[in-house]
C-alpha cells in the first residue's frame, strides 16, 4: 500500500523549472489566439517554433546554498576508533564523532540509503538553480564527525541544512517519517527559521503520500535537544528520518531506486518550497 502511495507521488514536478519559464510560451499562445492572423489561415497556428531557452538570463540574486548531510558513512564500521572519539555535541555535552547507522533486515545499510537519496536530492536542487554543498564526498569514507558536519553548514552560509537518515526501530510495525529540529533553540536560526523548515518539509513529505511516524514525535515533527548536528547549527537545520528500515514495507521502498527517488523528490520539494519562500 505504501508502495502504491510512493509511486503515485513520483510525478511531483520538482525538477521542472518554476512558472517563469513558460512565460514566453504563454505570450506567444495568447498572441496567436487573440490577434487575428494577418493571413487568416484557418489552420491552427502551430506553436511557435521552439525558441531558444533563455539560459542567458542574468540571475537577480546569487543562487541559494543548501547543505545536504547524508547520515553516517560507508567505512565508519571499519574504523571504530575514529568514530567513537568524543566531540562537542552542543548544550555542554559530548557525543561520539559518528556512528555506523542502521540497516534493513536484508542488510541494506542506512549510510548507502542516505547517500543515494542525498545525491538524488542534490541533482534535483541543482536542476532548480540551487547551489548544493554535501558534508561528505562519497559513501566510502569515515565520518565526518557530527560537529564537523555542522561546521560545514555554518561556514557555507546555507539557507537550509538538511540531514538525511533512516531509523532502525526494533519494533517492526513502527513506521513513518519524522523531521527533527533543535529545541529549545540555541540561536536565532534554530528558532523560527528551523521550525519553518521543519514544518515545510513535513508538509511536503506528507503531500507526497508518505506517512508520519507512528512511534517518534508528533504529527511528523520531533523537537530534540540531543542531536549534535542540530545543536551546533547556526543555520536553519533539520534532520529527516525517512522511516524505519526494520519495517518491511519501508525497507522495500528504501531498497529500491524508485522508492529512494520518491523520498528524494519529496525532500527536494520541501527544500525548494522553504528556500523560495525566502
Ligand atoms: Zn542515522
Coordinates of C-alpha atoms and ligand atoms in Angstrom, one line a residue:
X1 CA 0.0 0.0 0.0
X2 CA 2.7 2.4 0.9
X3 CA 4.5 1.5 -2.3
X4 CA 1.4 2.5 -4.3
X5 CA 1.5 5.8 -2.5
X6 CA 5.1 6.2 -3.1
X7 CA 4.9 5.5 -6.8
X8 CA 1.9 7.9 -7.0
X9 CA 3.9 10.7 -5.7
X10 CA 6.8 10.4 -8.1
X11 CA 5.3 12.8 -10.5
X12 CA 5.8 15.9 -8.5
X13 CA 7.5 18.2 -10.9
X14 CA 10.3 19.2 -8.7
X15 CA 12.8 19.3 -11.4
X16 CA 10.6 21.3 -13.7
X17 CA 11.6 24.9 -13.7
X18 CA 9.2 27.2 -12.0
X19 CA 6.4 29.0 -13.6
X20 CA 8.6 31.8 -15.0
X21 CA 10.0 29.8 -18.0
X22 CA 6.6 29.2 -19.7
X23 CA 6.1 32.9 -19.9
X24 CA 7.3 33.3 -23.5
X25 CA 5.1 30.3 -24.4
X26 CA 2.1 31.8 -22.8
X27 CA 2.6 35.1 -24.5
X28 CA 3.1 33.6 -27.9
X29 CA 0.0 31.4 -27.5
X30 CA -2.0 34.4 -26.4
X31 CA -0.9 36.3 -29.5
X32 CA -1.8 33.6 -31.9
X33 CA -5.2 33.1 -30.4
X34 CA -6.4 36.6 -29.7
X35 CA -4.7 38.5 -32.5
X36 CA -6.3 37.9 -35.9
X37 CA -3.7 36.2 -38.1
X38 CA -2.9 38.5 -41.0
X39 CA -3.1 35.7 -43.4
X40 CA -6.4 34.4 -41.9
X41 CA -5.3 30.9 -42.3
X42 CA -7.9 28.5 -40.9
X43 CA -5.2 26.1 -40.0
X44 CA -4.5 26.3 -36.3
X45 CA -1.2 28.0 -35.9
X46 CA 1.3 25.6 -34.7
X47 CA 3.1 26.6 -31.6
X48 CA 5.9 29.0 -32.0
X49 CA 9.0 27.1 -33.1
X50 CA 10.9 26.1 -30.0
X51 CA 12.7 29.3 -29.3
X52 CA 16.0 29.1 -27.5
X53 CA 15.5 28.7 -23.8
X54 CA 16.6 32.0 -22.2
X55 CA 19.5 30.4 -20.4
X56 CA 21.4 33.7 -20.7
X57 CA 19.0 35.4 -18.3
X58 CA 21.0 37.1 -15.7
X59 CA 20.0 35.9 -12.2
X60 CA 18.7 38.6 -9.9
X61 CA 20.5 37.1 -6.9
X62 CA 23.2 34.5 -6.3
X63 CA 21.8 31.0 -6.0
X64 CA 20.8 29.9 -2.5
X65 CA 23.2 27.5 -0.9
X66 CA 21.8 24.3 0.6
X67 CA 23.8 21.8 2.6
X68 CA 22.9 18.2 2.4
X69 CA 24.2 15.9 5.1
X70 CA 23.8 12.2 4.3
X71 CA 24.0 10.3 7.6
X72 CA 26.9 8.2 8.6
X73 CA 29.5 6.9 6.1
X74 CA 30.4 3.6 4.3
X75 CA 33.7 3.0 6.2
X76 CA 32.6 4.0 9.7
X77 CA 32.1 0.4 10.8
X78 CA 35.7 -0.4 9.9
X79 CA 37.1 2.5 11.9
X80 CA 35.6 2.3 15.4
X81 CA 38.5 4.3 16.9
X82 CA 37.8 7.2 14.7
X83 CA 34.1 7.3 15.0
X84 CA 33.9 6.6 18.7
X85 CA 36.0 9.5 19.9
X86 CA 34.1 12.3 21.7
X87 CA 33.3 15.5 20.0
X88 CA 31.2 18.5 21.2
X89 CA 27.5 17.9 20.8
X90 CA 26.2 21.3 21.9
X91 CA 24.4 22.2 25.2
X92 CA 27.7 21.4 27.0
X93 CA 27.6 17.7 26.0
X94 CA 29.8 15.4 24.0
X95 CA 28.9 12.6 21.7
X96 CA 30.8 10.0 19.6
X97 CA 32.2 11.5 16.4
X98 CA 29.8 9.5 14.3
X99 CA 28.0 6.1 14.2
X100 CA 27.6 3.3 11.8
X101 CA 23.9 3.8 11.3
X102 CA 21.4 1.0 10.9
X103 CA 20.3 -1.3 8.1
X104 CA 17.4 -3.2 6.8
X105 CA 17.0 -6.8 7.9
X106 CA 18.3 -7.8 4.5
X107 CA 21.4 -5.8 5.1
X108 CA 20.9 -2.6 3.1
X109 CA 22.8 -0.1 5.1
X110 CA 21.5 3.3 6.2
X111 CA 24.7 5.1 5.0
X112 CA 24.1 3.8 1.5
X113 CA 20.4 4.8 1.6
X114 CA 21.3 8.3 2.9
X115 CA 24.0 8.8 0.4
X116 CA 21.8 7.7 -2.6
X117 CA 18.9 9.9 -1.5
X118 CA 21.2 12.9 -0.9
X119 CA 22.7 12.6 -4.4
X120 CA 19.2 12.5 -5.9
X121 CA 18.1 15.5 -3.8
X122 CA 21.3 17.3 -4.9
X123 CA 20.6 16.7 -8.6
X124 CA 17.0 17.9 -8.2
X125 CA 18.1 21.0 -6.4
X126 CA 20.9 21.8 -8.8
X127 CA 18.4 21.5 -11.7
X128 CA 16.4 24.1 -9.9
X129 CA 19.2 26.6 -9.5
X130 CA 20.3 25.8 -6.0
X131 CA 24.0 25.5 -5.1
X132 CA 24.5 22.3 -3.1
X133 CA 27.2 21.5 -0.6
X134 CA 27.5 17.9 0.6
X135 CA 29.0 17.1 4.0
X136 CA 30.8 14.1 2.6
X137 CA 32.0 13.5 -1.0
X138 CA 31.1 9.8 -1.3
X139 CA 29.9 6.7 0.6
X140 CA 33.4 5.2 1.1
X141 CA 34.9 7.3 3.8
X142 CA 34.9 7.7 7.6
X143 CA 32.8 10.4 9.3
X144 CA 33.0 13.4 9.2
X145 CA 32.2 13.9 12.8
X146 CA 28.9 15.4 13.7
X147 CA 30.5 18.7 14.8
X148 CA 32.4 18.9 11.5
X149 CA 29.1 18.4 9.6
X150 CA 27.5 21.3 11.5
X151 CA 30.6 23.4 10.8
X152 CA 30.2 22.8 7.1
X153 CA 26.7 24.1 7.2
X154 CA 27.7 27.1 9.2
X155 CA 30.7 28.1 7.1
X156 CA 28.8 27.8 3.9
X157 CA 26.2 30.3 5.0
X158 CA 23.5 27.8 4.0
X159 CA 19.9 28.9 3.6
X160 CA 19.0 25.4 4.8
X161 CA 20.8 22.4 6.2
X162 CA 19.1 19.0 5.8
X163 CA 20.4 15.8 7.3
X164 CA 19.1 12.6 5.7
X165 CA 18.7 9.4 7.8
X166 CA 16.6 6.4 8.2
X167 CA 15.8 4.8 11.6
X168 CA 16.2 1.3 13.0
X169 CA 13.4 0.7 15.4
X170 CA 13.3 -2.8 16.8
X171 CA 9.5 -2.7 16.5
X172 CA 8.9 -3.9 13.0
X173 CA 5.4 -2.3 13.0
X174 CA 6.8 1.1 13.7
X175 CA 6.9 3.2 10.6
X176 CA 6.7 6.6 9.0
X177 CA 8.9 9.7 8.8
X178 CA 9.6 12.4 11.2
X179 CA 11.5 15.7 10.9
X180 CA 13.7 16.6 13.9
X181 CA 14.7 20.2 14.8
X182 CA 16.7 21.7 17.7
X183 CA 14.5 22.6 20.7
X184 CA 14.8 24.6 22.7
X185 CA 16.6 26.8 20.2
X186 CA 20.2 27.9 21.0
X187 CA 20.3 30.7 18.5
X188 CA 18.1 32.7 16.1
X189 CA 18.4 30.3 13.2
X190 CA 17.3 27.4 15.4
X191 CA 14.2 29.3 16.3
X192 CA 11.5 30.3 13.8
X193 CA 13.6 29.6 10.6
X194 CA 14.3 26.0 11.6
X195 CA 10.8 25.4 12.7
X196 CA 9.6 26.8 9.4
X197 CA 12.0 24.5 7.5
X198 CA 10.8 21.5 9.6
X199 CA 7.1 22.2 9.0
X200 CA 7.6 22.9 5.3
X201 CA 9.5 19.7 5.0
X202 CA 6.9 17.7 6.9
X203 CA 4.1 19.1 4.8
X204 CA 5.8 18.2 1.5
X205 CA 6.6 14.7 2.7
X206 CA 3.0 14.2 3.7
X207 CA 1.8 15.7 0.4
X208 CA 3.9 13.1 -1.3
X209 CA 1.9 10.4 0.4
X210 CA 4.5 9.4 3.0
X211 CA 3.1 8.6 6.4
X212 CA 4.1 10.4 9.5
X213 CA 5.9 8.5 12.2
X214 CA 3.8 6.1 14.4
X215 CA 6.5 6.0 17.1
X216 CA 8.6 9.2 17.3
X217 CA 7.5 12.8 17.8
X218 CA 4.1 14.1 16.9
X219 CA 2.5 14.8 13.6
X220 CA 5.7 14.2 11.8
X221 CA 7.7 16.6 13.9
X222 CA 10.2 15.9 16.6
X223 CA 11.8 18.7 18.7
X224 CA 15.1 17.4 20.0
X225 CA 17.8 18.7 22.3
X226 CA 20.3 15.8 21.9
X227 CA 21.2 15.9 18.2
X228 CA 24.7 17.4 17.8
X229 CA 24.3 18.5 14.2
X230 CA 21.2 20.4 15.1
X231 CA 22.5 21.8 18.4
X232 CA 25.7 23.1 16.7
X233 CA 24.0 24.6 13.7
X234 CA 23.9 28.3 13.2
X235 CA 21.8 27.9 10.1
X236 CA 18.2 26.6 9.8
X237 CA 18.7 22.9 10.1
X238 CA 16.5 19.8 10.2
X239 CA 17.2 16.1 10.3
X240 CA 14.8 13.9 8.2
X241 CA 14.3 10.4 9.5
X242 CA 12.7 8.9 6.4
X243 CA 11.2 5.9 8.2
X244 CA 12.1 2.6 9.9
X245 CA 14.5 0.3 8.0
X246 CA 13.2 -2.6 10.1
X247 CA 9.7 -2.2 8.8
X248 CA 9.2 -4.5 5.8
X249 CA 7.2 -2.0 3.7
X250 CA 9.6 0.9 4.3
X251 CA 12.6 -1.4 3.9
X252 CA 11.3 -2.4 0.4
X253 CA 10.9 1.3 -0.5
X254 CA 14.3 2.3 0.8
X255 CA 15.9 -0.6 -1.1
X256 CA 14.5 0.3 -4.5
X257 CA 15.8 3.1 -6.7
X258 CA 12.2 4.2 -7.4
X259 CA 11.4 4.4 -3.7
X260 CA 14.5 6.4 -3.0
X261 CA 13.6 8.7 -5.8
X262 CA 10.2 9.3 -4.3
X263 CA 11.8 10.3 -1.0
X264 CA 14.3 12.5 -2.8
X265 CA 11.6 14.3 -4.7
X266 CA 9.6 14.9 -1.6
X267 CA 12.7 16.2 0.3
X268 CA 13.8 18.4 -2.6
X269 CA 10.3 19.7 -2.8
X270 CA 10.4 20.7 0.9
X271 CA 13.8 22.4 0.5
X272 CA 12.7 24.3 -2.6
X273 CA 9.5 25.4 -1.0
X274 CA 11.3 26.7 2.0
X275 CA 14.1 28.4 0.1
X276 CA 11.8 30.1 -2.4
X277 CA 9.6 31.4 0.4
X278 CA 12.7 33.3 1.3
Ligands
LIG1 ZN1 21.1 7.7 11.0

